[in-house]
């Protein structure tokens, strides 16, 4: 069955460092991969989308890579700030119009001052 | 409306009762998703609508769960004979993409269901 794994439940890093989160998947050939941010008690908020033929996508301090050979996406936050503390979710979508979007379990990121 | 609206925001019910959760998507969005999120967990896919039809109902946990969407807009998720394991936050999301592919999802704030 399709499976998405995010590297760890929680990640704690020092402010100013680069946070790197991992999303691995099996038994799936996604056309698109998305990353979302979720704050406690709130719905997820879209951050970035990367297509299967794209290697890398950037948005301000965020960078996403997508390696379809390794079946892995890396999500980087550079110059991290305490305000970046949240849970980050990756999501996969297939090619067809009937394809659902499925989510990983998330990584809780804490940035300490 | 400006965003996806879900109601009620909180619902406490007794085991065995039926509940209805409502989702009002962003106007013009053709794709609509329901997910369930248990405490500290990721998002569990329930059902996906493209217009009024549901190409994928594979995530509905049991026949006690059903969902409908009318007029290509509002959707209702119904849970019959609720059980304690149904307690979770039910999230609705909508998307602009008419083909259901590559659409950024816009989420509501969720309906928190507690079954006593």
mmCIF file of C-alpha atoms in Angstrom:
data_model
loop_
_atom_site.group_PDB
_atom_site.id
_atom_site.type_symbol
_atom_site.label_atom_id
_atom_site.label_comp_id
_atom_site.label_asym_id
_atom_site.label_seq_id
_atom_site.Cartn_x
_atom_site.Cartn_y
_atom_site.Cartn_z
ATOM 1 C CA UNK A 1 0.000 0.000 0.000
ATOM 2 C CA UNK A 2 1.029 3.608 -0.439
ATOM 3 C CA UNK A 3 3.115 4.901 2.434
ATOM 4 C CA UNK A 4 4.562 8.309 3.303
ATOM 5 C CA UNK A 5 7.135 8.679 6.080
ATOM 6 C CA UNK A 6 8.442 11.909 7.541
ATOM 7 C CA UNK A 7 11.849 11.566 9.128
ATOM 8 C CA UNK A 8 10.992 12.134 12.725
ATOM 9 C CA UNK A 9 8.122 13.135 14.913
ATOM 10 C CA UNK A 10 10.050 16.090 16.323
ATOM 11 C CA UNK A 11 13.081 18.155 15.421
ATOM 12 C CA UNK A 12 14.707 20.745 17.684
ATOM 13 C CA UNK A 13 17.275 23.180 16.354
ATOM 14 C CA UNK A 14 18.965 26.412 17.290
ATOM 15 C CA UNK A 15 17.700 29.681 15.869
ATOM 16 C CA UNK A 16 19.627 30.763 12.794
ATOM 17 C CA UNK A 17 20.485 27.205 11.697
ATOM 18 C CA UNK A 18 19.007 25.447 8.683
ATOM 19 C CA UNK A 19 16.214 22.999 9.448
ATOM 20 C CA UNK A 20 15.971 20.000 7.114
ATOM 21 C CA UNK A 21 12.897 17.800 7.094
ATOM 22 C CA UNK A 22 12.598 14.581 5.114
ATOM 23 C CA UNK A 23 9.658 12.989 3.369
ATOM 24 C CA UNK A 24 10.016 9.469 1.954
ATOM 25 C CA UNK A 25 7.386 7.507 0.095
ATOM 26 C CA UNK A 26 6.879 3.965 -1.155
ATOM 27 C CA UNK A 27 4.520 2.229 -3.581
ATOM 28 C CA UNK A 28 3.616 5.519 -5.217
ATOM 29 C CA UNK A 29 4.576 7.551 -8.276
ATOM 30 C CA UNK A 30 3.413 11.053 -7.474
ATOM 31 C CA UNK A 31 3.030 13.754 -10.063
ATOM 32 C CA UNK A 32 3.223 16.455 -7.414
ATOM 33 C CA UNK A 33 4.519 16.853 -3.904
ATOM 34 C CA UNK A 34 3.340 19.579 -1.557
ATOM 35 C CA UNK A 35 4.459 20.887 1.827
ATOM 36 C CA UNK A 36 2.125 22.393 4.403
ATOM 37 C CA UNK A 37 2.564 24.079 7.764
ATOM 38 C CA UNK A 38 0.169 23.395 10.632
ATOM 39 C CA UNK A 39 0.007 25.380 13.855
ATOM 40 C CA UNK A 40 -1.718 23.913 16.960
ATOM 41 C CA UNK A 41 -5.496 24.014 16.682
ATOM 42 C CA UNK A 42 -5.423 25.284 13.114
ATOM 43 C CA UNK A 43 -5.867 23.804 9.655
ATOM 44 C CA UNK A 44 -2.764 23.208 7.511
ATOM 45 C CA UNK A 45 -1.534 26.049 5.301
ATOM 46 C CA UNK A 46 0.044 25.454 1.891
ATOM 47 C CA UNK A 47 3.709 26.385 1.500
ATOM 48 C CA UNK A 48 5.177 24.938 -1.690
ATOM 49 C CA UNK A 49 4.385 22.547 -4.543
ATOM 50 C CA UNK A 50 6.981 20.772 -6.653
ATOM 51 C CA UNK A 51 6.326 18.713 -9.773
ATOM 52 C CA UNK A 52 7.931 15.363 -10.488
ATOM 53 C CA UNK A 53 10.006 16.822 -13.301
ATOM 54 C CA UNK A 54 11.375 19.612 -11.073
ATOM 55 C CA UNK A 55 14.461 19.072 -8.947
ATOM 56 C CA UNK A 56 14.177 22.077 -6.695
ATOM 57 C CA UNK A 57 11.800 24.890 -5.783
ATOM 58 C CA UNK A 58 12.500 27.960 -3.629
ATOM 59 C CA UNK A 59 10.355 30.513 -1.866
ATOM 60 C CA UNK A 60 12.028 33.080 0.367
ATOM 61 C CA UNK A 61 13.790 31.069 3.133
ATOM 62 C CA UNK A 62 12.207 27.797 2.025
ATOM 63 C CA UNK A 63 13.673 25.244 -0.370
ATOM 64 C CA UNK A 64 12.195 21.941 -1.480
ATOM 65 C CA UNK A 65 13.908 19.188 -3.442
ATOM 66 C CA UNK A 66 12.247 16.212 -5.094
ATOM 67 C CA UNK A 67 14.197 13.071 -6.032
ATOM 68 C CA UNK A 68 11.930 10.558 -7.763
ATOM 69 C CA UNK A 69 14.741 7.982 -7.913
ATOM 70 C CA UNK A 70 15.245 8.033 -4.157
ATOM 71 C CA UNK A 71 11.496 8.617 -3.646
ATOM 72 C CA UNK A 72 12.332 11.445 -1.312
ATOM 73 C CA UNK A 73 11.705 15.137 -0.767
ATOM 74 C CA UNK A 74 13.778 17.397 1.446
ATOM 75 C CA UNK A 75 12.337 20.582 2.931
ATOM 76 C CA UNK A 76 14.787 23.218 4.144
ATOM 77 C CA UNK A 77 14.198 26.348 6.191
ATOM 78 C CA UNK A 78 17.285 28.558 6.215
ATOM 79 C CA UNK A 79 18.043 31.143 8.915
ATOM 80 C CA UNK A 80 15.376 29.522 11.076
ATOM 81 C CA UNK A 81 13.400 31.617 13.545
ATOM 82 C CA UNK A 82 11.283 30.700 16.592
ATOM 83 C CA UNK A 83 8.232 31.742 14.528
ATOM 84 C CA UNK A 84 9.002 28.816 12.206
ATOM 85 C CA UNK A 85 8.095 26.410 15.011
ATOM 86 C CA UNK A 86 5.148 24.333 13.802
ATOM 87 C CA UNK A 87 4.307 20.917 12.377
ATOM 88 C CA UNK A 88 5.238 20.454 8.727
ATOM 89 C CA UNK A 89 3.378 17.995 6.547
ATOM 90 C CA UNK A 90 4.253 16.612 3.146
ATOM 91 C CA UNK A 91 1.541 15.508 0.753
ATOM 92 C CA UNK A 92 1.546 13.535 -2.493
ATOM 93 C CA UNK A 93 -0.773 13.655 -5.472
ATOM 94 C CA UNK A 94 -0.967 11.324 -8.451
ATOM 95 C CA UNK A 95 -1.486 11.992 -12.147
ATOM 96 C CA UNK A 96 -5.148 11.326 -12.738
ATOM 97 C CA UNK A 97 -8.067 13.624 -12.114
ATOM 98 C CA UNK A 98 -9.433 11.021 -9.705
ATOM 99 C CA UNK A 99 -6.241 11.003 -7.666
ATOM 100 C CA UNK A 100 -6.547 11.892 -4.014
ATOM 101 C CA UNK A 101 -3.963 13.902 -2.056
ATOM 102 C CA UNK A 102 -2.466 11.901 0.803
ATOM 103 C CA UNK A 103 -0.454 13.260 3.728
ATOM 104 C CA UNK A 104 2.440 12.138 5.860
ATOM 105 C CA UNK A 105 2.181 12.175 9.636
ATOM 106 C CA UNK A 106 4.179 15.381 9.980
ATOM 107 C CA UNK A 107 7.322 16.562 11.721
ATOM 108 C CA UNK A 108 7.022 18.908 14.701
ATOM 109 C CA UNK A 109 9.769 21.515 14.376
ATOM 110 C CA UNK A 110 10.886 23.582 17.364
ATOM 111 C CA UNK A 111 13.324 26.462 16.949
ATOM 112 C CA UNK A 112 14.913 27.520 20.211
ATOM 113 C CA UNK A 113 16.210 31.091 20.660
ATOM 114 C CA UNK B 1 -16.763 33.429 1.579
ATOM 115 C CA UNK B 2 -13.159 34.387 2.064
ATOM 116 C CA UNK B 3 -12.062 30.950 3.180
ATOM 117 C CA UNK B 4 -13.264 27.425 3.852
ATOM 118 C CA UNK B 5 -15.850 27.441 6.594
ATOM 119 C CA UNK B 6 -16.607 24.446 8.797
ATOM 120 C CA UNK B 7 -19.332 23.988 11.363
ATOM 121 C CA UNK B 8 -19.679 23.234 14.143
ATOM 122 C CA UNK B 9 -16.200 24.097 15.375
ATOM 123 C CA UNK B 10 -16.745 21.869 18.387
ATOM 124 C CA UNK B 11 -19.204 19.048 18.889
ATOM 125 C CA UNK B 12 -19.604 16.869 21.966
ATOM 126 C CA UNK B 13 -21.957 13.957 21.578
ATOM 127 C CA UNK B 14 -22.885 10.753 23.303
ATOM 128 C CA UNK B 15 -21.903 7.377 21.973
ATOM 129 C CA UNK B 16 -24.512 6.059 19.588
ATOM 130 C CA UNK B 17 -25.791 9.435 18.410
ATOM 131 C CA UNK B 18 -25.543 10.645 14.810
ATOM 132 C CA UNK B 19 -23.589 13.783 13.922
ATOM 133 C CA UNK B 20 -23.409 15.986 10.854
ATOM 134 C CA UNK B 21 -20.390 18.100 10.016
ATOM 135 C CA UNK B 22 -20.665 20.814 7.412
ATOM 136 C CA UNK B 23 -18.096 22.279 5.030
ATOM 137 C CA UNK B 24 -18.603 25.393 2.945
ATOM 138 C CA UNK B 25 -15.730 25.614 0.434
ATOM 139 C CA UNK B 26 -14.310 28.667 -1.238
ATOM 140 C CA UNK B 27 -16.673 29.820 -3.965
ATOM 141 C CA UNK B 28 -15.786 28.316 -7.339
ATOM 142 C CA UNK B 29 -13.596 25.536 -5.948
ATOM 143 C CA UNK B 30 -14.506 22.286 -7.643
ATOM 144 C CA UNK B 31 -12.477 19.835 -5.570
ATOM 145 C CA UNK B 32 -13.358 19.162 -1.926
ATOM 146 C CA UNK B 33 -11.621 16.862 0.550
ATOM 147 C CA UNK B 34 -12.416 15.507 3.995
ATOM 148 C CA UNK B 35 -9.624 14.388 6.305
ATOM 149 C CA UNK B 36 -9.558 13.180 9.895
ATOM 150 C CA UNK B 37 -6.808 14.080 12.339
ATOM 151 C CA UNK B 38 -6.505 12.334 15.683
ATOM 152 C CA UNK B 39 -4.556 13.979 18.490
ATOM 153 C CA UNK B 40 -0.903 14.345 17.525
ATOM 154 C CA UNK B 41 -1.372 12.414 14.303
ATOM 155 C CA UNK B 42 -1.212 13.210 10.607
ATOM 156 C CA UNK B 43 -4.136 13.664 8.240
ATOM 157 C CA UNK B 44 -6.110 10.545 7.383
ATOM 158 C CA UNK B 45 -7.841 10.777 3.996
ATOM 159 C CA UNK B 46 -11.592 10.120 4.125
ATOM 160 C CA UNK B 47 -13.215 11.171 0.837
ATOM 161 C CA UNK B 48 -12.665 13.416 -2.142
ATOM 162 C CA UNK B 49 -15.277 15.176 -4.311
ATOM 163 C CA UNK B 50 -14.849 16.499 -7.816
ATOM 164 C CA UNK B 51 -17.967 18.589 -8.300
ATOM 165 C CA UNK B 52 -20.798 16.560 -6.807
ATOM 166 C CA UNK B 53 -19.287 13.156 -7.491
ATOM 167 C CA UNK B 54 -16.845 11.273 -5.293
ATOM 168 C CA UNK B 55 -14.122 9.537 -7.354
ATOM 169 C CA UNK B 56 -12.535 8.172 -4.215
ATOM 170 C CA UNK B 57 -14.403 7.048 -1.094
ATOM 171 C CA UNK B 58 -11.744 4.579 -0.084
ATOM 172 C CA UNK B 59 -10.834 6.350 3.137
ATOM 173 C CA UNK B 60 -14.218 6.173 4.817
ATOM 174 C CA UNK B 61 -13.531 4.008 7.907
ATOM 175 C CA UNK B 62 -16.848 2.153 7.940
ATOM 176 C CA UNK B 63 -20.389 2.217 6.610
ATOM 177 C CA UNK B 64 -21.296 4.479 9.514
ATOM 178 C CA UNK B 65 -19.551 7.278 7.621
ATOM 179 C CA UNK B 66 -21.090 8.955 4.594
ATOM 180 C CA UNK B 67 -20.660 12.244 2.791
ATOM 181 C CA UNK B 68 -22.467 14.189 0.151
ATOM 182 C CA UNK B 69 -21.976 17.356 -1.784
ATOM 183 C CA UNK B 70 -24.760 19.281 -3.412
ATOM 184 C CA UNK B 71 -24.695 22.006 -6.048
ATOM 185 C CA UNK B 72 -20.952 21.611 -6.340
ATOM 186 C CA UNK B 73 -20.614 23.576 -3.132
ATOM 187 C CA UNK B 74 -21.499 22.652 0.456
ATOM 188 C CA UNK B 75 -20.579 19.203 1.721
ATOM 189 C CA UNK B 76 -21.868 17.291 4.717
ATOM 190 C CA UNK B 77 -20.034 14.467 6.477
ATOM 191 C CA UNK B 78 -22.389 12.270 8.487
ATOM 192 C CA UNK B 79 -21.309 9.826 11.159
ATOM 193 C CA UNK B 80 -24.013 7.476 12.360
ATOM 194 C CA UNK B 81 -24.033 5.681 15.702
ATOM 195 C CA UNK B 82 -20.866 7.450 16.821
ATOM 196 C CA UNK B 83 -18.185 5.548 18.706
ATOM 197 C CA UNK B 84 -15.477 6.877 21.014
ATOM 198 C CA UNK B 85 -12.819 6.118 18.388
ATOM 199 C CA UNK B 86 -14.541 8.614 16.088
ATOM 200 C CA UNK B 87 -13.268 11.423 18.346
ATOM 201 C CA UNK B 88 -10.932 13.555 16.247
ATOM 202 C CA UNK B 89 -10.687 16.806 14.322
ATOM 203 C CA UNK B 90 -12.401 16.568 10.951
ATOM 204 C CA UNK B 91 -10.770 18.858 8.400
ATOM 205 C CA UNK B 92 -12.247 19.982 5.117
ATOM 206 C CA UNK B 93 -10.232 21.440 2.249
ATOM 207 C CA UNK B 94 -11.080 22.771 -1.174
ATOM 208 C CA UNK B 95 -9.101 23.367 -4.332
ATOM 209 C CA UNK B 96 -9.546 25.404 -7.498
ATOM 210 C CA UNK B 97 -8.247 22.875 -9.938
ATOM 211 C CA UNK B 98 -11.050 21.508 -12.090
ATOM 212 C CA UNK B 99 -9.149 18.338 -12.858
ATOM 213 C CA UNK B 100 -8.303 17.684 -9.252
ATOM 214 C CA UNK B 101 -4.608 17.637 -10.057
ATOM 215 C CA UNK B 102 -1.918 19.952 -8.731
ATOM 216 C CA UNK B 103 -4.360 21.943 -6.666
ATOM 217 C CA UNK B 104 -3.161 23.751 -3.578
ATOM 218 C CA UNK B 105 -5.513 22.806 -0.761
ATOM 219 C CA UNK B 106 -7.195 25.501 1.306
ATOM 220 C CA UNK B 107 -8.188 24.106 4.692
ATOM 221 C CA UNK B 108 -10.882 25.084 7.132
ATOM 222 C CA UNK B 109 -10.153 25.256 10.836
ATOM 223 C CA UNK B 110 -11.771 21.889 11.428
ATOM 224 C CA UNK B 111 -14.614 20.446 13.469
ATOM 225 C CA UNK B 112 -13.477 18.911 16.740
ATOM 226 C CA UNK B 113 -15.674 15.927 17.567
ATOM 227 C CA UNK B 114 -15.693 14.401 21.037
ATOM 228 C CA UNK B 115 -17.711 11.242 21.612
ATOM 229 C CA UNK B 116 -18.364 10.503 25.273
#
